[in-house]
Amino acid sequence: MKRYAQTFAVALLALASCAAFAGPGGIEGVEKQPVNVSAIAMFLVFVAATLGITKWAAGKTKSTADFYTAGGGITGFQNGLAIAGDYMSAATLLGLTSMVYFKGFDGFVYAVCFFIGWPVILFLIAERLRNLGRFTFADIASYRLDQNRIRTFAAIGSLTVVCFYLIVQMVGAGQLIQLLFGLEYNMAVVAVGILMMVYVTFGGMTATTWVQIIKACLLLGGGITLMLLTLSQFGFSLEALFGKAVQTHKAGAKLMLPGSLMADPISAFSLTLGLVFGTAGLPHIMMRFFTVPNAKEARKSVFYATGFIGLFFLVTIILGAGAITIVGTNPAFFEGGNVGGKLIGGGNMPVMHLAKAVGGDIFLGFLSAVAFATILAVVSGLALAGASAISHDLYARVIKKGQAKPADELRVTRIASVGLGITAIGLGIAFKDQNVLFLVALAFGVASSVNFPVLILSMYWKGLTTRGALWGGLAGLFSSVGLVVLSPAVWVKVLGNAKPIFPYDHPAIISMTLAFVITWLMSVTDKSARAANEAAAFEEQYIRAQTGLGAAGAHDH
Amino acid sequence: MSQKSIHDRIRQNPKFAELVSKRTAFAVLLTLIVLVPYYTFMFFVSMKPQVFASTLSEGGVLTIGWLIAAVLVAGGWITTGIYVNRANGEFDRLTSEILSEASK
């Protein structure tokens, strides 16, 4: 209890230090709205429920396995919902609907790109991941390679992705909440950070999973209800809905065809490589596979997750298309009542306006609360993945060489969660008013070019050596980060140069290829005795990957 | 019994080779079933968008592009169901036979 009190004290301190930054001001294109009482009330109900769950989960979180993986006792169906929850962020709901609203079919193509990695994850990765890993993806990457160097490197890869992703989510949270709830940006960021710390620190994976499950149900339920309300305005006919959209949208019939978004094939290919394989390299997603008892449940998780994600994407497409007519012709949603001008609240708002148009203020409040809950759940999953990399990989395995006392390790996880929470709040405030879209490219770039190559090669390729993994990982890290810096998103939009040095926003086509080639080259030329031992150790790993022999059990007390 | 001999027995069991080859072939086949149509779709999206222009019904507005994209999503999900169905049945049965024969 004393430890909990200390954690709260730290959290309060963070709150106080952030208050110093607080000041008026809004994001470009995002205006602070009047305080929305019904939205805040519904959100508080969600917070109360999730805090109740956290209290229950805290009672169950006794060992490190409880903390990292909920004791491996999550079912495939529950985990599927939680994975879907991790993947369906507020940005997905707002961004995809807005893309369909403005660009029509291109939005749908984008959704397909975000979706298509999931079946591949199931066929190639899911069960091996479950059979070989215990708490983190570094467990697998370093399974037969040098514990110190590869584990440290994999942990750094995880933390890099987690930090980039956290900034995106925190900035999104601040903007969205300011917009929907009428709260101050900094206050929103601090609230998200503190709630996240409470969930993760006290409830570990159990609380994080249940927050994720509840949020996934709310998001799917809210989205489907909104879709039905929208369709009812068109007599439940898709043809009528799209017919109206083509009539009212300024692009007309072009709305129904591919437009400029994917017009450059190399750019499109690089984007899809990053999305398909980056998804498989996201640490908070990979970690979910260790929460189920065995490979059978791991497979079921992906089946359910893929279904929910696909359903959600199809629903958002219909929402975006419905908004073209319902929102796009209503002067109440445009600044100054100027139809076709600037949308009130900015370009990401079509789905929120749609909620108000077909469901009134109460439904808008509900959807706003769901969006806030979504951000909260996603940052919690990220913080947990980051904390595990620090405590399990860096502290217990690398620093303590596997000799850490469980109680000490648990304490480190909690300190790490609080530290990540404070970092996230600080970064969220530091990146206020910044265009953070490039951070998504960075997160997926690093995930696809650093985490994914070492993960897939360590599982599939006997010849992978420590030297190869290290050089290939470094090549992937420097090329993905470097190319994003030279890309239009940073070089032109952030740094203000006239022309980008690297023409594509997503680096995977170069950086992922480079990572694989360098890993291969530095592995096959590695003639050291250690390399021979690493190749010899593949046999045992291979049998375990294929049969689950010796895989970490459901409970580890 | 030592780990080493369990591993040797698994390796020497013809069922292990059967499991690995069947499952690998199945996983590769399904991956191709998902990725080949997807990349073909992306190729036409960026190179020849007009192929998606024909409408689903006479005088309607919904083009085949929307149907194809929806089929890619639904189809991707169905393939996961097909894989899970066979892996959780046939492959898991083979695996448990291999494991129990090795520890005898």
XYZ file of C-alpha atoms in Angstrom:
661
model
C 0.000 0.000 0.000
C 2.876 2.295 0.832
C 4.272 1.735 -2.635
C 0.916 2.678 -4.165
C 0.870 5.840 -2.124
C 4.322 6.701 -3.415
C 3.226 6.125 -6.984
C 0.295 8.455 -6.516
C 2.622 11.049 -5.073
C 4.809 10.787 -8.179
C 1.741 11.095 -10.391
C 0.603 14.206 -8.536
C 4.054 15.666 -8.892
C 3.850 15.097 -12.634
C 0.499 16.847 -12.654
C 1.926 19.818 -10.781
C 4.953 20.123 -13.036
C 2.774 20.016 -16.110
C 0.490 22.721 -14.823
C 3.423 25.079 -15.230
C 3.252 24.556 -19.009
C -0.477 25.131 -19.166
C -1.576 28.059 -21.201
C -4.215 29.075 -23.692
C -3.925 28.284 -27.359
C -5.201 25.740 -29.839
C -3.954 23.481 -32.566
C -4.199 24.835 -36.058
C -7.544 23.824 -37.461
C -8.688 22.561 -34.069
C -10.674 24.998 -31.985
C -11.551 24.467 -28.390
C -15.263 23.773 -28.149
C -17.728 24.570 -25.371
C -17.539 22.097 -22.481
C -19.559 19.027 -23.462
C -21.237 17.813 -20.287
C -22.860 14.632 -21.585
C -19.594 13.463 -23.164
C -17.646 14.078 -19.968
C -20.292 12.312 -17.889
C -20.195 9.230 -20.102
C -16.424 9.230 -20.101
C -16.384 9.400 -16.295
C -18.605 6.306 -16.203
C -16.025 4.520 -18.371
C -13.178 5.689 -16.130
C -15.009 4.549 -12.992
C -15.670 1.121 -14.498
C -12.079 0.673 -15.667
C -10.686 1.809 -12.312
C -12.907 -0.801 -10.664
C -11.451 -3.409 -13.002
C -7.945 -2.163 -12.227
C -8.578 -2.641 -8.509
C -9.761 -6.208 -9.151
C -6.808 -6.856 -11.482
C -4.346 -5.438 -8.934
C -5.469 -8.135 -6.501
C -4.664 -10.772 -9.112
C -1.319 -9.316 -10.165
C 1.170 -11.030 -7.890
C 3.900 -12.487 -10.081
C 5.859 -11.096 -13.005
C 3.914 -13.452 -15.308
C 0.663 -11.914 -14.011
C 2.002 -8.467 -14.730
C 3.388 -9.119 -18.226
C 0.877 -11.634 -19.554
C -2.106 -11.749 -17.176
C -0.798 -15.175 -16.136
C -1.454 -16.459 -19.662
C -5.089 -16.923 -18.723
C -6.790 -14.831 -21.417
C -8.940 -16.796 -23.893
C -8.518 -16.569 -27.659
C -11.784 -14.665 -28.042
C -10.913 -12.136 -25.326
C -7.435 -11.681 -26.713
C -8.850 -11.262 -30.221
C -11.021 -8.404 -28.987
C -8.060 -6.886 -27.150
C -5.805 -7.109 -30.228
C -8.542 -5.493 -32.302
C -8.747 -2.846 -29.569
C -5.005 -2.231 -29.794
C -5.257 -1.783 -33.545
C -8.454 0.302 -33.766
C -7.265 3.644 -32.472
C -9.156 6.921 -32.439
C -6.991 7.941 -35.380
C -8.387 4.995 -37.351
C -11.994 6.003 -36.701
C -11.479 9.705 -37.395
C -8.812 9.361 -40.078
C -10.422 6.666 -42.230
C -13.885 8.228 -42.193
C -12.358 11.580 -43.039
C -10.362 10.059 -45.882
C -13.497 8.492 -47.400
C -15.360 11.748 -46.832
C -12.773 13.740 -48.800
C -11.318 11.175 -51.213
C -13.896 8.409 -51.568
C -12.443 5.140 -52.839
C -8.856 6.021 -51.844
C -9.943 5.799 -48.204
C -11.122 2.260 -48.788
C -7.798 1.317 -50.415
C -5.998 2.678 -47.368
C -8.189 0.579 -45.073
C -7.397 -2.555 -47.092
C -3.658 -1.795 -46.693
C -4.030 -1.531 -42.927
C -5.989 -4.764 -42.836
C -4.124 -7.160 -45.084
C -1.190 -7.813 -42.726
C -3.362 -9.678 -40.254
C -3.932 -12.932 -42.142
C -0.192 -13.010 -42.917
C 0.641 -12.589 -39.223
C -1.507 -15.627 -38.483
C -0.003 -17.855 -41.200
C 3.649 -17.021 -40.624
C 4.156 -15.704 -37.105
C 1.421 -16.157 -34.509
C 1.988 -19.714 -33.305
C 5.780 -19.587 -33.441
C 5.628 -16.377 -31.457
C 3.510 -18.076 -28.807
C 5.649 -21.227 -28.734
C 8.980 -19.430 -28.423
C 8.264 -16.314 -26.408
C 7.398 -15.750 -22.823
C 6.983 -12.034 -22.081
C 8.442 -9.911 -24.869
C 9.417 -10.164 -28.524
C 13.075 -9.856 -27.483
C 12.666 -13.322 -25.908
C 12.390 -14.700 -29.434
C 14.918 -12.452 -31.131
C 17.550 -13.381 -28.540
C 16.450 -17.014 -28.141
C 19.746 -18.495 -29.382
C 21.726 -15.308 -29.961
C 23.846 -13.221 -27.618
C 21.624 -12.320 -24.657
C 23.264 -9.015 -23.854
C 23.612 -7.467 -27.254
C 20.576 -8.784 -29.129
C 18.219 -8.446 -26.187
C 19.383 -4.900 -25.537
C 19.006 -4.057 -29.188
C 15.533 -5.620 -29.444
C 14.460 -3.769 -26.292
C 15.677 -0.499 -27.776
C 13.755 -1.283 -30.975
C 10.603 -1.843 -28.901
C 11.083 1.320 -26.862
C 11.678 3.404 -29.993
C 8.437 2.237 -31.583
C 6.568 2.666 -28.287
C 7.816 6.246 -27.843
C 6.969 7.355 -31.398
C 3.540 5.812 -31.102
C 2.958 7.290 -27.644
C 3.660 10.814 -28.909
C 1.172 10.356 -31.747
C -1.474 9.139 -29.328
C -0.821 11.796 -26.688
C -0.937 14.669 -29.178
C -4.067 13.129 -30.690
C -5.596 12.854 -27.229
C -4.910 16.500 -26.425
C -6.339 17.752 -29.713
C -9.351 15.493 -29.692
C -10.334 16.151 -26.119
C -9.955 19.872 -26.492
C -12.244 19.572 -29.461
C -14.832 17.151 -28.153
C -14.905 17.819 -24.450
C -13.882 21.453 -24.399
C -11.013 20.736 -21.996
C -7.582 22.342 -22.083
C -4.982 20.473 -24.204
C -2.452 20.053 -21.392
C -5.121 18.939 -18.961
C -6.219 16.252 -21.405
C -2.667 15.010 -21.923
C -2.025 14.874 -18.180
C -5.329 13.079 -17.537
C -4.553 10.447 -20.177
C -1.024 9.988 -18.837
C -2.129 9.563 -15.230
C -4.967 7.154 -15.986
C -2.607 5.105 -18.138
C -0.063 4.957 -15.302
C -2.742 3.807 -12.871
C -4.027 1.035 -15.151
C -0.598 -0.299 -16.026
C 1.162 0.142 -12.692
C -1.524 -1.474 -10.570
C -3.371 -3.736 -12.959
C -0.618 -4.825 -15.358
C -1.684 -6.860 -18.366
C -4.962 -7.995 -16.773
C -6.282 -4.449 -16.396
C -4.838 -3.350 -19.740
C -6.503 -6.270 -21.510
C -9.911 -5.615 -19.986
C -9.726 -1.878 -20.673
C -8.929 -2.844 -24.244
C -11.815 -5.337 -24.461
C -14.389 -2.874 -23.094
C -13.193 -0.170 -25.400
C -13.251 -2.502 -28.437
C -16.884 -3.428 -27.669
C -17.860 0.220 -27.206
C -16.134 1.255 -30.419
C -17.644 -1.575 -32.470
C -21.077 -1.124 -30.891
C -20.985 2.651 -31.321
C -19.741 2.377 -34.909
C -22.383 -0.169 -35.917
C -25.189 1.836 -34.280
C -24.038 4.947 -36.092
C -23.872 2.991 -39.339
C -27.462 1.747 -38.918
C -28.712 5.248 -38.069
C -26.917 6.565 -41.144
C -28.222 3.821 -43.429
C -31.770 4.403 -42.176
C -31.622 7.848 -43.789
C -31.056 6.151 -47.138
C -33.704 3.446 -46.769
C -30.920 0.948 -45.932
C -29.723 1.018 -49.517
C -25.996 1.330 -50.170
C -26.752 2.231 -53.768
C -28.904 5.148 -52.556
C -26.235 6.235 -50.070
C -23.489 6.286 -52.670
C -25.796 7.728 -55.335
C -26.454 10.733 -53.110
C -22.756 11.008 -52.261
C -21.782 11.168 -55.929
C -24.422 13.838 -56.522
C -23.296 16.050 -53.654
C -19.496 15.555 -53.567
C -17.509 17.976 -55.682
C -15.446 15.104 -57.142
C -18.670 13.565 -58.509
C -18.290 10.131 -60.079
C -14.498 10.254 -59.553
C -15.274 9.554 -55.914
C -15.911 5.942 -56.843
C -12.479 5.348 -58.423
C -8.849 5.334 -57.273
C -7.510 8.877 -57.138
C -4.212 10.526 -56.401
C -3.419 8.803 -53.085
C -1.860 5.670 -54.547
C -0.988 7.044 -57.976
C 2.762 6.489 -57.542
C 3.321 2.709 -57.556
C 6.672 2.772 -55.720
C 5.312 5.020 -53.001
C 2.238 2.789 -52.667
C 4.403 -0.335 -52.517
C 6.646 1.152 -49.840
C 3.625 2.169 -47.790
C 2.101 -1.297 -47.977
C 5.381 -3.021 -47.084
C 5.651 -0.825 -44.014
C 2.045 -1.407 -42.987
C 1.893 -5.152 -43.635
C 5.188 -6.065 -41.979
C 5.318 -3.146 -39.546
C 2.119 -4.434 -37.956
C 3.940 -7.690 -37.283
C 6.737 -5.728 -35.593
C 4.659 -3.631 -33.176
C 5.762 -4.638 -29.657
C 2.401 -4.034 -27.969
C 0.700 -6.263 -30.547
C 3.299 -9.061 -30.313
C 3.080 -9.020 -26.547
C -0.610 -9.933 -26.761
C 0.296 -13.399 -28.054
C 1.841 -14.307 -24.700
C -1.385 -13.688 -22.777
C -3.066 -16.840 -24.093
C -2.327 -20.335 -22.744
C -1.154 -22.019 -25.983
C -0.721 -21.857 -29.757
C -4.314 -23.004 -30.317
C -5.674 -19.953 -28.510
C -3.065 -17.713 -30.174
C -4.426 -18.728 -33.586
C -8.008 -18.149 -32.464
C -6.974 -14.685 -31.215
C -5.884 -13.652 -34.698
C -9.017 -15.115 -36.270
C -11.268 -13.052 -33.997
C -9.029 -9.968 -34.166
C -8.975 -10.058 -37.979
C -12.759 -10.381 -38.084
C -13.345 -7.470 -35.725
C -10.778 -5.241 -37.454
C -12.203 -6.029 -40.905
C -15.757 -5.398 -39.725
C -14.728 -2.124 -38.125
C -13.002 -0.950 -41.299
C -16.042 -1.770 -43.445
C -18.256 0.125 -40.998
C -15.986 3.201 -41.064
C -16.072 3.219 -44.876
C -19.878 3.410 -44.824
C -19.745 6.126 -42.155
C -17.389 8.225 -44.260
C -19.527 7.798 -47.371
C -22.731 8.599 -45.455
C -21.115 11.740 -44.032
C -20.546 13.069 -47.567
C -24.273 13.686 -47.933
C -25.418 14.137 -44.347
C -22.548 16.325 -43.107
C -21.360 17.721 -46.435
C -24.646 19.456 -47.262
C -25.510 20.784 -43.812
C -24.387 24.390 -43.210
C -24.490 23.803 -39.437
C -21.228 21.829 -39.698
C -19.259 24.417 -41.647
C -17.569 27.528 -40.384
C -19.784 30.498 -41.077
C -22.418 28.152 -42.528
C -20.389 28.072 -45.730
C -21.161 24.630 -47.217
C -18.062 23.097 -48.816
C -15.801 25.438 -46.849
C -13.900 24.540 -43.698
C -15.471 21.922 -41.444
C -16.019 23.060 -37.869
C -13.268 21.498 -35.769
C -11.069 20.561 -38.736
C -10.748 17.858 -41.362
C -10.878 14.901 -38.997
C -14.405 15.676 -37.818
C -16.831 14.158 -40.379
C -17.691 11.130 -38.240
C -18.286 13.261 -35.148
C -20.574 15.625 -37.071
C -22.316 12.594 -38.517
C -22.971 11.309 -34.993
C -24.535 14.615 -34.061
C -26.599 14.774 -37.253
C -28.167 11.312 -36.953
C -28.043 10.711 -33.203
C -28.170 14.157 -31.565
C -26.028 15.543 -28.760
C -26.293 12.415 -26.624
C -24.877 10.193 -29.355
C -22.148 12.722 -30.108
C -21.292 12.671 -26.404
C -21.203 8.891 -26.433
C -18.933 8.728 -29.460
C -16.629 11.375 -27.978
C -16.359 9.368 -24.783
C -15.591 6.244 -26.827
C -12.865 8.102 -28.732
C -11.246 9.211 -25.459
C -11.522 5.691 -24.040
C -9.894 4.398 -27.219
C -6.862 6.617 -26.816
C -6.580 5.656 -23.173
C -6.656 1.949 -23.971
C -4.097 2.223 -26.770
C -1.605 4.209 -24.686
C -1.975 1.699 -21.847
C -1.045 -1.166 -24.153
C 1.947 0.814 -25.388
C 3.107 1.717 -21.894
C 2.899 -1.908 -20.814
C 4.991 -3.036 -23.793
C 7.559 -0.338 -23.025
C 7.662 -1.180 -19.333
C 8.194 -4.868 -20.136
C 11.114 -4.055 -22.404
C 12.718 -2.068 -19.583
C 12.060 -4.441 -16.696
C 12.081 -7.899 -18.283
C 14.644 -7.362 -21.042
C 16.974 -4.663 -19.790
C 16.743 -5.070 -16.013
C 16.060 -8.747 -15.347
C 17.863 -10.309 -18.313
C 20.676 -7.981 -19.293
C 21.608 -6.218 -16.045
C 20.766 -8.994 -13.585
C 21.565 -11.857 -16.021
C 18.287 -13.600 -15.226
C 18.994 -13.600 -11.487
C 16.591 -10.784 -10.541
C 14.261 -11.441 -7.611
C 10.636 -11.444 -8.855
C 9.695 -8.797 -6.296
C 12.493 -6.522 -7.514
C 11.529 -7.082 -11.126
C 7.904 -6.232 -10.360
C 9.021 -3.039 -8.668
C 11.079 -2.104 -11.724
C 8.072 -2.687 -14.023
C 6.045 -0.292 -11.911
C 8.756 2.352 -11.789
C 9.158 1.944 -15.559
C 5.401 2.375 -16.134
C 5.359 5.563 -14.095
C 8.486 6.784 -15.863
C 6.933 6.101 -19.264
C 3.752 7.859 -18.190
C 5.666 10.965 -17.175
C 7.723 10.805 -20.387
C 4.538 10.477 -22.436
C 2.989 13.503 -20.721
C 6.161 15.515 -21.254
C 6.461 14.539 -24.920
C 2.736 15.092 -25.482
C 3.111 18.655 -24.225
C 6.417 19.231 -26.020
C 4.909 18.147 -29.356
C 1.814 20.302 -28.934
C 1.091 22.256 -32.128
C 3.422 19.977 -34.099
C 2.383 17.981 -37.124
C 3.035 14.481 -35.787
C 1.879 12.424 -38.759
C 5.487 11.644 -39.663
C 5.813 9.819 -36.358
C 3.385 7.186 -37.649
C 5.724 6.661 -40.616
C 8.630 6.466 -38.151
C 6.905 3.959 -35.871
C 5.961 1.687 -38.760
C 9.348 2.236 -40.417
C 11.263 1.115 -37.334
C 8.813 -1.720 -36.639
C 9.126 -3.078 -40.178
C 12.875 -2.476 -40.600
C 14.268 -3.214 -37.130
C 11.856 -5.447 -35.204
C 10.328 -7.468 -38.011
C 13.528 -8.655 -39.798
C 15.209 -9.945 -36.641
C 11.959 -11.548 -35.473
C 11.188 -13.399 -38.689
C 14.791 -14.426 -39.378
C 15.388 -15.693 -35.861
C 12.311 -17.908 -36.228
C 12.905 -19.108 -39.778
C 16.581 -18.929 -40.634
C 19.149 -21.210 -39.063
C 22.031 -19.130 -40.391
C 21.161 -15.966 -38.462
C 24.013 -14.928 -36.166
C 24.429 -12.282 -33.494
C 26.697 -10.270 -35.747
C 24.193 -10.375 -38.623
C 21.234 -9.447 -36.431
C 23.092 -6.526 -34.901
C 24.413 -5.038 -38.145
C 21.135 -5.628 -39.965
C 19.184 -4.064 -37.097
C 21.430 -1.010 -37.058
C 21.126 -0.673 -40.837
C 17.329 -0.858 -40.535
C 17.245 1.653 -37.690
C 19.483 4.283 -39.276
C 18.023 3.925 -42.773
C 14.384 4.053 -41.634
C 14.873 7.048 -39.336
C 17.207 8.773 -41.796
C 14.876 8.341 -44.767
C 11.860 9.615 -42.820
C 13.871 12.720 -41.895
C 14.703 13.243 -45.597
C 11.108 12.518 -46.687
C 8.467 15.097 -47.632
C 6.763 14.732 -44.222
C 9.809 15.979 -42.276
C 12.232 17.585 -44.745
C 9.531 19.743 -46.364
C 6.626 19.998 -43.919
C 8.545 20.160 -40.630
C 11.946 21.561 -41.615
C 10.577 23.860 -44.301
C 12.860 22.883 -47.200
C 11.555 23.274 -50.725
C 12.133 19.740 -51.990
C 12.432 16.392 -50.222
C 15.698 14.460 -50.639
C 13.873 11.114 -50.361
C 10.630 11.250 -52.369
C 8.459 8.802 -50.393
C 6.808 9.227 -46.997
C 7.314 5.586 -46.050
C 10.869 4.217 -46.050
C 10.212 0.450 -45.883
C 11.003 -0.302 -49.529
C 14.619 0.746 -48.917
C 15.120 0.326 -45.174
C 13.491 -3.085 -44.811
C 15.317 -4.460 -47.846
C 18.577 -3.055 -46.522
C 18.009 -4.611 -43.095
C 17.447 -8.051 -44.623
C 20.427 -7.822 -47.001
C 22.861 -6.629 -44.317
C 21.631 -9.229 -41.833
C 22.135 -11.944 -44.423
C 25.542 -10.688 -45.506
C 26.961 -10.239 -41.997
C 25.561 -13.644 -40.951
C 26.905 -15.755 -43.804
C 30.365 -14.199 -43.504
C 30.427 -14.808 -39.747
C 32.775 -17.787 -39.299
C 33.221 -17.427 -35.529
C 32.764 -20.322 -33.102
C 29.815 -18.499 -31.584
C 28.101 -18.354 -34.972
C 28.515 -22.131 -35.276
C 27.008 -22.618 -31.801
C 24.092 -20.369 -32.697
C 23.385 -22.397 -35.813
C 23.587 -25.616 -33.774
C 21.082 -24.244 -31.257
C 18.517 -23.774 -34.035
C 17.482 -27.445 -33.919
C 16.053 -27.213 -30.399
C 14.379 -23.893 -31.182
C 12.917 -25.310 -34.390
C 11.315 -28.265 -32.650
C 9.907 -26.010 -29.955
C 8.551 -23.571 -32.554
C 6.871 -26.399 -34.473
C 5.479 -28.454 -31.589
C 5.335 -26.153 -28.570
C 7.614 -28.578 -26.652
C 8.877 -26.657 -23.630
C 6.796 -23.546 -24.392
C 6.039 -21.275 -21.448
C 2.961 -22.571 -19.636
C -0.190 -20.758 -18.706
C 0.897 -20.074 -15.136
C 4.330 -19.319 -13.918
C 4.286 -19.008 -10.157
C 14.706 -38.890 -20.127
C 17.040 -36.230 -21.391
C 15.885 -33.329 -23.559
C 18.328 -34.438 -26.217
C 16.727 -37.808 -26.745
C 13.226 -36.301 -26.813
C 14.384 -33.975 -29.536
C 15.991 -36.862 -31.443
C 12.827 -38.918 -31.224
C 10.713 -36.040 -32.479
C 13.119 -35.481 -35.326
C 13.110 -39.137 -36.312
C 9.329 -39.460 -36.135
C 8.020 -39.386 -39.735
C 4.939 -37.606 -38.412
C 7.113 -34.604 -37.550
C 8.275 -34.260 -41.149
C 4.662 -34.706 -42.240
C 3.454 -31.980 -39.841
C 6.124 -29.511 -40.871
C 5.737 -30.022 -44.603
C 1.923 -29.994 -44.554
C 1.698 -26.941 -42.334
C 4.388 -25.006 -44.204
C 2.770 -25.721 -47.562
C -0.637 -24.717 -46.233
C 0.649 -21.490 -44.662
C 2.545 -20.512 -47.819
C -0.467 -21.294 -50.010
C -2.807 -19.173 -47.880
C -0.277 -16.321 -47.709
C -0.185 -16.314 -51.515
C -3.985 -16.473 -51.691
C -4.075 -13.282 -49.586
C -1.093 -11.354 -50.944
C -1.233 -12.068 -54.694
C -4.773 -10.637 -55.164
C -3.883 -7.790 -52.801
C -0.764 -6.727 -54.695
C -2.551 -7.234 -58.019
C -5.284 -4.938 -56.712
C -2.707 -2.358 -55.597
C -0.980 -2.584 -58.971
C -4.189 -1.723 -60.815
C -5.101 0.976 -58.275
C -1.892 2.851 -58.981
C -1.368 1.990 -62.656
C -4.782 1.448 -64.238
C -7.543 2.879 -62.038
C -10.033 2.753 -64.915
C -10.371 -1.039 -64.662
C -12.484 -0.449 -61.557
C -14.899 1.851 -63.353
C -17.688 -0.518 -64.395
C -20.700 -0.311 -62.122
C -22.326 -3.190 -60.313
C -25.794 -2.477 -61.623
C -27.103 -0.751 -64.725
C -27.287 2.976 -64.008
C -25.947 2.536 -60.474
C -22.948 4.285 -58.961
C -21.230 1.545 -56.927
C -18.242 0.381 -58.965
C -16.643 -3.060 -58.927
C -13.679 -1.435 -57.137
C -15.728 -1.188 -53.938
C -16.848 -4.785 -54.261
C -13.275 -6.003 -54.841
C -11.940 -4.072 -51.843
C -14.713 -5.475 -49.643
C -13.996 -8.982 -50.958
C -10.289 -8.563 -50.102
C -11.220 -7.757 -46.503
C -13.865 -10.462 -46.169
C -11.699 -12.979 -48.025
C -8.702 -12.222 -45.803
C -10.809 -12.996 -42.782
C -12.211 -16.198 -44.269
C -8.675 -17.488 -44.977
C -7.795 -16.997 -41.300
C -10.832 -19.123 -40.443
C -9.723 -21.829 -42.879
C -6.219 -21.877 -41.402
C -7.371 -21.944 -37.781
C -9.860 -24.698 -38.531
C -7.209 -27.024 -39.984
C -4.402 -26.030 -37.588
C -6.497 -26.425 -34.453
C -7.798 -29.776 -35.691
C -5.510 -31.824 -37.919
C -2.187 -30.128 -37.106
C -2.737 -30.037 -33.359
C -3.728 -33.729 -33.389
C -0.506 -34.587 -35.220
C 1.493 -32.446 -32.795
C 0.066 -34.106 -29.710
C 0.703 -37.560 -31.230
C 4.320 -36.578 -31.927
C 4.800 -35.253 -28.394
C 3.245 -38.253 -26.673
C 5.207 -40.728 -28.814
C 8.438 -38.900 -28.014
C 7.938 -38.994 -24.253
C 6.993 -42.689 -24.150
